Amino acid sequence: MQIRIDDLSGPDIAEFLEEHIRDMKAVSPPESKHALDLEGLRKPEITFWTVWDGNTLVGCGALKELDAKHMEIKSMRVAKDYKQQGIGSMLLQHMLDQAATRGYQRLSLETGSMPFFEPARSLYAKFGFVACAPFASYQEDANSVFMTKAL
């Protein structure tokens, strides 16, 4: 497995993210969907990584700078055929290491409260993320769970 910074220009990642957006729309009401599309991810404050198994795209994740000390995890996803193989853990550890190396002190995220998102919430909890209040521009939402971790 190889993790690399991605410029979001290839057809593989466009299709992968479109599937991500479709899944989010299927399980989250429109007002509670916070996943970013390609254009939303192509911002200077966002670093985007992809995970590859040879020539096969198997995962992705991004970090968005909120301020000089705080980053947010965005668009973390593992391909359905690669779930439960440690890819999410590997990618999350990579992003934690990158945030710490860059000098950030906190990493936060928003994920869904529905059963579909339970594996994600469990993964984040396993890495020490704890529930927190909404951060940045998020508002309290019964369909969202907010989590944070000091680095």
Coordinates of N, CA, C and O in Angstrom, one line a residue:
M1 N 0.9 -1.2 0.0 CA 0.0 0.0 0.0 C 0.9 1.2 0.0 O 1.9 1.3 0.7
Q2 N 0.5 2.2 -0.8 CA 1.2 3.5 -0.8 C 0.3 4.6 -0.6 O -0.8 4.7 -1.2
I3 N 0.6 5.5 0.3 CA -0.1 6.8 0.5 C 0.6 7.9 -0.2 O 1.8 8.0 0.0
R4 N -0.1 8.7 -1.0 CA 0.6 9.8 -1.6 C -0.4 11.0 -1.7 O -1.6 10.9 -1.8
I5 N 0.2 12.2 -1.7 CA -0.5 13.4 -2.0 C -1.1 13.4 -3.4 O -0.4 12.9 -4.3
D6 N -2.4 13.8 -3.5 CA -3.1 13.7 -4.8 C -3.5 15.1 -5.2 O -4.0 15.8 -4.3
D7 N -3.4 15.4 -6.5 CA -3.8 16.7 -6.9 C -5.3 16.7 -7.4 O -5.8 17.7 -7.9
L8 N -6.0 15.6 -7.2 CA -7.4 15.5 -7.6 C -7.7 15.7 -9.0 O -8.8 16.1 -9.4
S9 N -6.8 15.3 -9.9 CA -7.0 15.6 -11.3 C -7.3 14.3 -12.1 O -7.7 14.4 -13.2
G10 N -7.1 13.1 -11.5 CA -7.2 11.9 -12.2 C -8.7 11.4 -12.2 O -9.5 11.7 -11.3
P11 N -9.0 10.6 -13.2 CA -10.4 10.0 -13.3 C -10.7 9.1 -12.2 O -11.9 9.0 -11.8
D12 N -9.7 8.3 -11.7 CA -10.0 7.4 -10.6 C -10.5 8.1 -9.3 O -11.5 7.7 -8.7
I13 N -9.9 9.2 -9.0 CA -10.3 9.9 -7.7 C -11.6 10.6 -8.0 O -12.4 10.7 -7.1
A14 N -11.9 11.1 -9.2 CA -13.2 11.8 -9.5 C -14.3 10.8 -9.3 O -15.3 11.1 -8.6
E15 N -14.1 9.6 -9.8 CA -15.2 8.5 -9.6 C -15.3 8.1 -8.2 O -16.4 7.9 -7.7
F16 N -14.2 7.9 -7.5 CA -14.1 7.5 -6.1 C -14.9 8.5 -5.2 O -15.7 8.1 -4.4
L17 N -14.6 9.8 -5.4 CA -15.3 10.8 -4.6 C -16.8 11.0 -5.0 O -17.6 11.3 -4.2
E18 N -17.1 10.7 -6.3 CA -18.5 10.8 -6.7 C -19.3 9.7 -5.9 O -20.4 9.9 -5.5
E19 N -18.7 8.5 -5.8 CA -19.4 7.4 -5.1 C -19.5 7.8 -3.6 O -20.5 7.6 -3.0
H20 N -18.5 8.5 -3.0 CA -18.6 9.0 -1.7 C -19.7 9.9 -1.5 O -20.5 9.8 -0.5
I21 N -19.9 10.9 -2.4 CA -21.0 11.9 -2.3 C -22.3 11.2 -2.4 O -23.2 11.5 -1.7
R22 N -22.4 10.2 -3.3 CA -23.7 9.5 -3.5 C -24.0 8.7 -2.2 O -25.2 8.8 -1.8
D23 N -23.1 8.1 -1.6 CA -23.3 7.4 -0.3 C -23.8 8.4 0.8 O -24.7 8.1 1.5
M24 N -23.1 9.6 0.9 CA -23.5 10.6 1.9 C -24.9 11.1 1.6 O -25.7 11.2 2.6
K25 N -25.3 11.3 0.4 CA -26.6 11.8 0.0 C -27.7 10.7 0.4 O -28.8 11.0 0.7
A26 N -27.3 9.4 0.2 CA -28.2 8.3 0.5 C -28.5 8.2 2.0 O -29.6 7.7 2.3
V27 N -27.6 8.6 2.9 CA -27.8 8.3 4.3 C -27.9 9.6 5.1 O -28.3 9.5 6.3
S28 N -27.7 10.7 4.6 CA -27.7 12.0 5.3 C -28.7 13.0 4.6 O -28.6 13.1 3.4
P29 N -29.5 13.6 5.4 CA -30.4 14.7 4.8 C -29.5 15.8 4.2 O -28.4 16.0 4.7
P30 N -30.0 16.5 3.2 CA -29.2 17.5 2.6 C -28.6 18.5 3.5 O -27.4 18.9 3.3
E31 N -29.3 19.0 4.5 CA -28.8 20.0 5.4 C -27.7 19.4 6.4 O -27.0 20.2 7.0
S32 N -27.5 18.1 6.4 CA -26.5 17.5 7.3 C -25.4 16.8 6.5 O -24.6 16.2 7.0
K33 N -25.3 17.1 5.2 CA -24.3 16.5 4.3 C -23.1 17.5 4.2 O -23.3 18.6 3.7
H34 N -22.0 17.1 4.8 CA -20.8 18.0 4.8 C -19.6 17.6 4.0 O -18.6 18.2 4.0
A35 N -19.8 16.5 3.2 CA -18.7 16.0 2.3 C -18.5 17.0 1.2 O -19.4 17.5 0.7
L36 N -17.2 17.1 0.9 CA -16.8 18.1 -0.1 C -16.6 17.3 -1.5 O -16.1 16.2 -1.5
D37 N -17.0 18.0 -2.5 CA -16.8 17.4 -3.9 C -15.4 17.8 -4.3 O -14.6 18.4 -3.6
L38 N -15.1 17.5 -5.6 CA -13.7 17.8 -6.1 C -13.4 19.2 -6.0 O -12.3 19.6 -5.5
E39 N -14.3 20.1 -6.4 CA -13.9 21.5 -6.3 C -13.8 22.0 -4.9 O -12.9 22.8 -4.6
G40 N -14.6 21.5 -4.0 CA -14.5 21.8 -2.6 C -13.2 21.4 -2.0 O -12.7 22.0 -1.0
L41 N -12.6 20.3 -2.5 CA -11.4 19.8 -2.0 C -10.1 20.4 -2.6 O -9.0 20.3 -2.1
R42 N -10.3 21.1 -3.7 CA -9.2 21.8 -4.4 C -9.0 23.2 -3.9 O -9.1 24.2 -4.6
K43 N -8.6 23.3 -2.6 CA -8.4 24.5 -1.9 C -7.0 24.5 -1.3 O -6.5 23.5 -0.9
P44 N -6.4 25.7 -1.3 CA -5.0 25.7 -0.7 C -4.9 25.2 0.7 O -3.8 24.8 1.1
E45 N -6.0 25.4 1.5 CA -5.9 25.0 2.9 C -6.1 23.5 3.1 O -6.1 23.0 4.2
I46 N -6.3 22.7 2.0 CA -6.6 21.3 2.1 C -5.4 20.5 1.5 O -5.0 20.8 0.4
T47 N -5.0 19.5 2.2 CA -4.0 18.5 1.7 C -4.8 17.2 1.5 O -5.5 16.8 2.5
F48 N -4.8 16.6 0.3 CA -5.5 15.4 0.0 C -4.6 14.3 -0.3 O -3.7 14.4 -1.1
W49 N -4.9 13.1 0.3 CA -4.1 11.9 0.1 C -4.9 10.8 -0.5 O -6.1 10.7 -0.2
T50 N -4.3 10.0 -1.3 CA -4.9 8.8 -1.8 C -4.1 7.6 -1.4 O -2.9 7.7 -1.2
V51 N -4.7 6.4 -1.2 CA -4.1 5.2 -0.9 C -4.2 4.2 -2.1 O -5.3 4.1 -2.6
W52 N -3.1 3.7 -2.5 CA -3.1 2.8 -3.7 C -2.6 1.4 -3.3 O -1.6 1.3 -2.6
D53 N -3.2 0.4 -3.9 CA -2.8 -1.0 -3.9 C -2.3 -1.2 -5.3 O -3.2 -1.6 -6.1
G54 N -1.1 -1.1 -5.6 CA -0.6 -1.1 -7.0 C -1.2 0.0 -7.7 O -1.1 1.2 -7.4
N55 N -2.0 -0.3 -8.8 CA -2.7 0.7 -9.6 C -4.1 0.9 -9.2 O -4.9 1.5 -9.9
T56 N -4.5 0.3 -8.1 CA -5.9 0.4 -7.6 C -6.1 1.4 -6.5 O -5.4 1.3 -5.4
L57 N -6.9 2.4 -6.7 CA -7.3 3.4 -5.6 C -8.1 2.7 -4.6 O -9.2 2.2 -4.9
V58 N -7.7 2.7 -3.3 CA -8.4 2.0 -2.3 C -8.8 2.9 -1.1 O -9.5 2.4 -0.2
G59 N -8.4 4.1 -1.1 CA -8.8 5.0 0.0 C -8.4 6.4 -0.3 O -7.5 6.7 -1.1
C60 N -8.9 7.3 0.5 CA -8.6 8.7 0.5 C -8.9 9.4 1.8 O -9.7 8.9 2.6
G61 N -8.3 10.5 2.0 CA -8.6 11.4 3.1 C -7.9 12.7 3.0 O -6.9 12.8 2.2
A62 N -8.4 13.7 3.7 CA -7.8 15.1 3.6 C -7.8 15.7 4.9 O -8.5 15.4 5.8
L63 N -6.9 16.7 5.0 CA -6.8 17.5 6.2 C -7.0 19.0 5.7 O -6.4 19.4 4.7
K64 N -7.9 19.7 6.4 CA -8.2 21.1 6.1 C -7.7 21.9 7.3 O -8.1 21.7 8.4
E65 N -6.9 22.9 7.0 CA -6.4 23.8 8.0 C -7.6 24.8 8.4 O -8.2 25.4 7.5
L66 N -7.9 24.8 9.7 CA -8.9 25.7 10.2 C -8.2 27.0 10.7 O -8.8 28.1 10.6
D67 N -7.1 26.8 11.4 CA -6.3 27.9 11.8 C -4.9 27.4 12.0 O -4.6 26.2 11.7
A68 N -4.0 28.2 12.6 CA -2.6 27.8 12.7 C -2.3 26.6 13.6 O -1.3 26.0 13.6
K69 N -3.3 26.3 14.5 CA -3.1 25.2 15.4 C -4.2 24.0 15.2 O -4.1 23.0 15.9
H70 N -5.1 24.2 14.4 CA -6.3 23.3 14.3 C -6.6 22.8 12.9 O -6.7 23.7 12.0
M71 N -6.7 21.5 12.7 CA -7.0 21.0 11.4 C -8.3 20.1 11.5 O -8.6 19.6 12.6
E72 N -8.9 19.9 10.3 CA -10.1 19.1 10.3 C -9.9 17.9 9.3 O -9.4 18.1 8.2
I73 N -10.3 16.7 9.7 CA -10.3 15.6 8.7 C -11.5 15.7 7.8 O -12.7 15.9 8.3
K74 N -11.3 15.6 6.5 CA -12.4 15.6 5.5 C -12.3 14.4 4.6 O -11.2 13.9 4.3
S75 N -13.4 14.0 4.1 CA -13.5 13.0 3.0 C -12.7 11.7 3.2 O -12.1 11.2 2.2
M76 N -12.7 11.2 4.4 CA -12.0 9.9 4.6 C -12.8 8.8 4.1 O -14.0 8.7 4.5
R77 N -12.3 7.9 3.3 CA -13.1 6.8 2.7 C -12.1 5.7 2.4 O -11.0 5.9 1.9
V78 N -12.6 4.4 2.5 CA -12.0 3.2 2.1 C -12.9 2.5 1.1 O -14.1 2.4 1.4
A79 N -12.4 2.0 0.0 CA -13.2 1.3 -1.0 C -13.8 0.1 -0.3 O -13.2 -0.6 0.5
K80 N -15.1 -0.2 -0.7 CA -15.8 -1.3 -0.1 C -15.1 -2.6 -0.1 O -15.2 -3.4 0.9
D81 N -14.4 -2.9 -1.2 CA -13.7 -4.2 -1.2 C -12.5 -4.3 -0.4 O -11.9 -5.3 -0.3
Y82 N -12.1 -3.1 0.2 CA -10.9 -3.1 1.0 C -11.2 -2.8 2.5 O -10.2 -2.6 3.3
K83 N -12.4 -2.7 2.9 CA -12.8 -2.4 4.3 C -12.3 -3.6 5.2 O -12.1 -4.7 4.7
Q84 N -12.1 -3.2 6.4 CA -11.6 -4.2 7.4 C -10.3 -4.8 7.2 O -10.0 -5.9 7.6
Q85 N -9.4 -4.1 6.4 CA -8.1 -4.6 6.1 C -7.0 -3.6 6.7 O -5.8 -3.8 6.4
G86 N -7.4 -2.7 7.6 CA -6.4 -1.8 8.2 C -6.1 -0.6 7.4 O -5.2 0.2 7.8
I87 N -6.7 -0.4 6.3 CA -6.4 0.8 5.4 C -6.8 2.1 6.1 O -6.1 3.1 6.1
G88 N -8.0 2.1 6.7 CA -8.4 3.3 7.4 C -7.5 3.7 8.5 O -7.2 4.8 8.7
S89 N -7.1 2.7 9.3 CA -6.1 2.9 10.4 C -4.8 3.5 9.9 O -4.3 4.4 10.5
M90 N -4.3 2.9 8.8 CA -3.0 3.3 8.2 C -3.1 4.8 7.8 O -2.3 5.6 8.0
L91 N -4.2 5.1 7.1 CA -4.4 6.5 6.6 C -4.6 7.5 7.7 O -4.0 8.5 7.7
L92 N -5.4 7.1 8.7 CA -5.6 8.0 9.8 C -4.3 8.2 10.6 O -4.0 9.4 10.9
Q93 N -3.5 7.2 10.8 CA -2.2 7.4 11.5 C -1.3 8.3 10.6 O -0.7 9.2 11.2
H94 N -1.4 8.2 9.3 CA -0.6 9.0 8.4 C -1.0 10.5 8.6 O -0.2 11.4 8.7
M95 N -2.3 10.7 8.6 CA -2.8 12.1 8.7 C -2.5 12.7 10.1 O -2.1 13.8 10.2
L96 N -2.6 11.9 11.1 CA -2.2 12.3 12.5 C -0.7 12.7 12.5 O -0.4 13.8 13.1
D97 N 0.1 11.9 11.9 CA 1.5 12.1 11.9 C 1.8 13.4 11.1 O 2.7 14.2 11.5
Q98 N 1.2 13.6 10.0 CA 1.4 14.8 9.2 C 1.0 16.0 9.9 O 1.7 17.0 9.9
A99 N -0.2 16.0 10.6 CA -0.6 17.2 11.3 C 0.3 17.5 12.4 O 0.7 18.7 12.6
A100 N 0.8 16.5 13.2 CA 1.8 16.7 14.3 C 3.1 17.3 13.7 O 3.6 18.2 14.3
T101 N 3.6 16.7 12.6 CA 4.8 17.2 12.0 C 4.7 18.6 11.6 O 5.7 19.4 11.7
R102 N 3.6 19.0 11.1 CA 3.3 20.4 10.7 C 3.1 21.3 11.8 O 2.9 22.5 11.6
G103 N 3.1 20.8 13.1 CA 3.0 21.7 14.2 C 1.5 22.0 14.7 O 1.3 22.8 15.6
Y104 N 0.6 21.3 14.2 CA -0.8 21.5 14.6 C -1.0 20.9 16.0 O -0.3 19.9 16.3
Q105 N -1.9 21.4 16.8 CA -2.1 20.9 18.1 C -3.5 20.2 18.3 O -3.7 19.5 19.3
R106 N -4.3 20.3 17.3 CA -5.7 19.7 17.4 C -6.1 19.2 16.1 O -5.9 19.9 15.1
L107 N -6.8 18.1 16.1 CA -7.4 17.6 14.8 C -8.9 17.2 15.2 O -9.1 16.6 16.2
S108 N -9.8 17.8 14.4 CA -11.2 17.6 14.7 C -11.9 17.0 13.4 O -11.4 17.0 12.3
L109 N -13.2 16.5 13.6 CA -13.9 16.0 12.5 C -15.4 16.0 12.8 O -15.8 16.1 13.9
E110 N -16.2 15.9 11.7 CA -17.6 15.8 11.7 C -17.9 14.5 11.0 O -17.4 14.2 9.9
T111 N -18.7 13.6 11.6 CA -19.2 12.4 10.9 C -20.7 12.3 11.2 O -21.2 13.0 12.1
G112 N -21.3 11.3 10.6 CA -22.7 11.1 10.8 C -23.0 10.4 12.1 O -22.2 9.6 12.6
S113 N -24.2 10.6 12.6 CA -24.7 9.9 13.8 C -25.4 8.6 13.5 O -25.7 7.8 14.4
M114 N -25.7 8.3 12.2 CA -26.5 7.2 11.8 C -25.7 5.9 11.9 O -24.5 5.9 11.9
P115 N -26.3 4.7 11.9 CA -25.6 3.4 12.0 C -24.6 3.3 10.9 O -23.5 2.7 11.1
F116 N -24.8 3.8 9.7 CA -23.9 3.7 8.6 C -22.5 4.2 9.0 O -21.5 3.7 8.5
F117 N -22.4 5.2 9.8 CA -21.2 5.8 10.2 C -20.5 5.2 11.5 O -19.5 5.6 11.9
E118 N -21.1 4.2 12.0 CA -20.6 3.5 13.2 C -19.1 3.1 13.0 O -18.3 3.3 13.9
P119 N -18.8 2.4 11.9 CA -17.4 2.0 11.8 C -16.4 3.2 11.8 O -15.3 3.1 12.4
A120 N -16.8 4.3 11.2 CA -16.0 5.5 11.2 C -15.8 6.0 12.6 O -14.7 6.3 13.1
R121 N -16.9 6.1 13.4 CA -16.8 6.6 14.8 C -16.0 5.7 15.6 O -15.2 6.2 16.4
S122 N -16.1 4.4 15.4 CA -15.3 3.4 16.2 C -13.8 3.6 15.8 O -12.9 3.5 16.7
L123 N -13.5 3.8 14.6 CA -12.1 4.0 14.2 C -11.5 5.2 14.9 O -10.4 5.2 15.5
Y124 N -12.2 6.3 14.8 CA -11.8 7.6 15.4 C -11.6 7.4 16.9 O -10.6 7.9 17.5
A125 N -12.5 6.8 17.6 CA -12.4 6.5 19.0 C -11.2 5.7 19.3 O -10.5 5.9 20.3
K126 N -11.0 4.7 18.5 CA -9.8 3.8 18.7 C -8.5 4.6 18.7 O -7.5 4.3 19.4
F127 N -8.5 5.7 18.0 CA -7.3 6.6 17.9 C -7.3 7.7 18.8 O -6.5 8.6 18.8
G128 N -8.3 7.7 19.8 CA -8.3 8.7 20.8 C -9.1 9.9 20.6 O -9.1 10.9 21.4
F129 N -9.9 10.0 19.6 CA -10.8 11.1 19.3 C -12.0 11.0 20.3 O -12.4 9.9 20.6
V130 N -12.4 12.1 20.8 CA -13.5 12.1 21.8 C -14.6 13.1 21.3 O -14.3 14.0 20.5
A131 N -15.8 12.9 21.8 CA -16.9 13.8 21.4 C -16.6 15.2 21.8 O -16.0 15.5 22.8
C132 N -17.1 16.2 21.0 CA -16.9 17.6 21.3 C -18.0 18.4 20.7 O -18.9 17.8 20.0
A133 N -18.1 19.7 21.0 CA -19.1 20.6 20.5 C -18.8 20.8 19.0 O -17.7 20.6 18.6
P134 N -19.8 21.3 18.3 CA -19.5 21.8 16.9 C -18.3 22.8 16.9 O -18.2 23.6 17.8
F135 N -17.5 22.7 15.8 CA -16.4 23.6 15.7 C -16.5 24.3 14.3 O -17.3 24.0 13.5
A136 N -15.6 25.2 14.1 CA -15.5 26.0 12.9 C -16.9 26.5 12.6 O -17.6 27.1 13.5
S137 N -17.5 26.3 11.4 CA -18.8 26.9 11.1 C -19.9 25.9 11.2 O -21.1 26.2 10.9
Y138 N -19.6 24.7 11.8 CA -20.7 23.7 12.1 C -21.7 24.2 13.1 O -21.3 24.9 14.0
Q139 N -22.9 23.7 13.0 CA -24.0 24.0 14.0 C -24.4 22.6 14.6 O -24.2 21.6 14.0
E140 N -24.9 22.7 15.8 CA -25.5 21.5 16.4 C -26.5 20.8 15.5 O -27.3 21.5 14.8
D141 N -26.4 19.5 15.3 CA -27.2 18.8 14.4 C -27.3 17.3 14.9 O -26.3 16.7 15.1
A142 N -28.6 16.9 15.0 CA -28.8 15.5 15.5 C -28.2 14.4 14.5 O -28.0 13.3 15.0
N143 N -28.0 14.8 13.3 CA -27.4 13.9 12.3 C -25.9 13.9 12.3 O -25.3 13.1 11.5
S144 N -25.3 14.7 13.1 CA -23.8 14.8 13.1 C -23.2 14.5 14.5 O -23.8 14.7 15.5
V145 N -22.0 13.9 14.4 CA -21.2 13.7 15.6 C -19.9 14.4 15.4 O -19.3 14.3 14.3
F146 N -19.5 15.2 16.4 CA -18.3 16.0 16.3 C -17.3 15.4 17.2 O -17.6 15.0 18.4
M147 N -16.0 15.2 16.7 CA -15.0 14.6 17.6 C -13.7 15.4 17.4 O -13.5 16.1 16.4
T148 N -12.8 15.3 18.4 CA -11.6 16.0 18.4 C -10.5 15.2 19.1 O -10.8 14.3 20.0
K149 N -9.3 15.6 18.8 CA -8.1 15.0 19.5 C -7.0 16.0 19.6 O -6.6 16.6 18.6
A150 N -6.4 16.1 20.8 CA -5.3 16.9 21.0 C -4.1 16.1 20.5 O -3.9 14.9 20.7
L151 N -3.2 16.8 19.8 CA -2.0 16.2 19.2 C -0.8 16.4 20.1 O -0.7 17.3 20.9

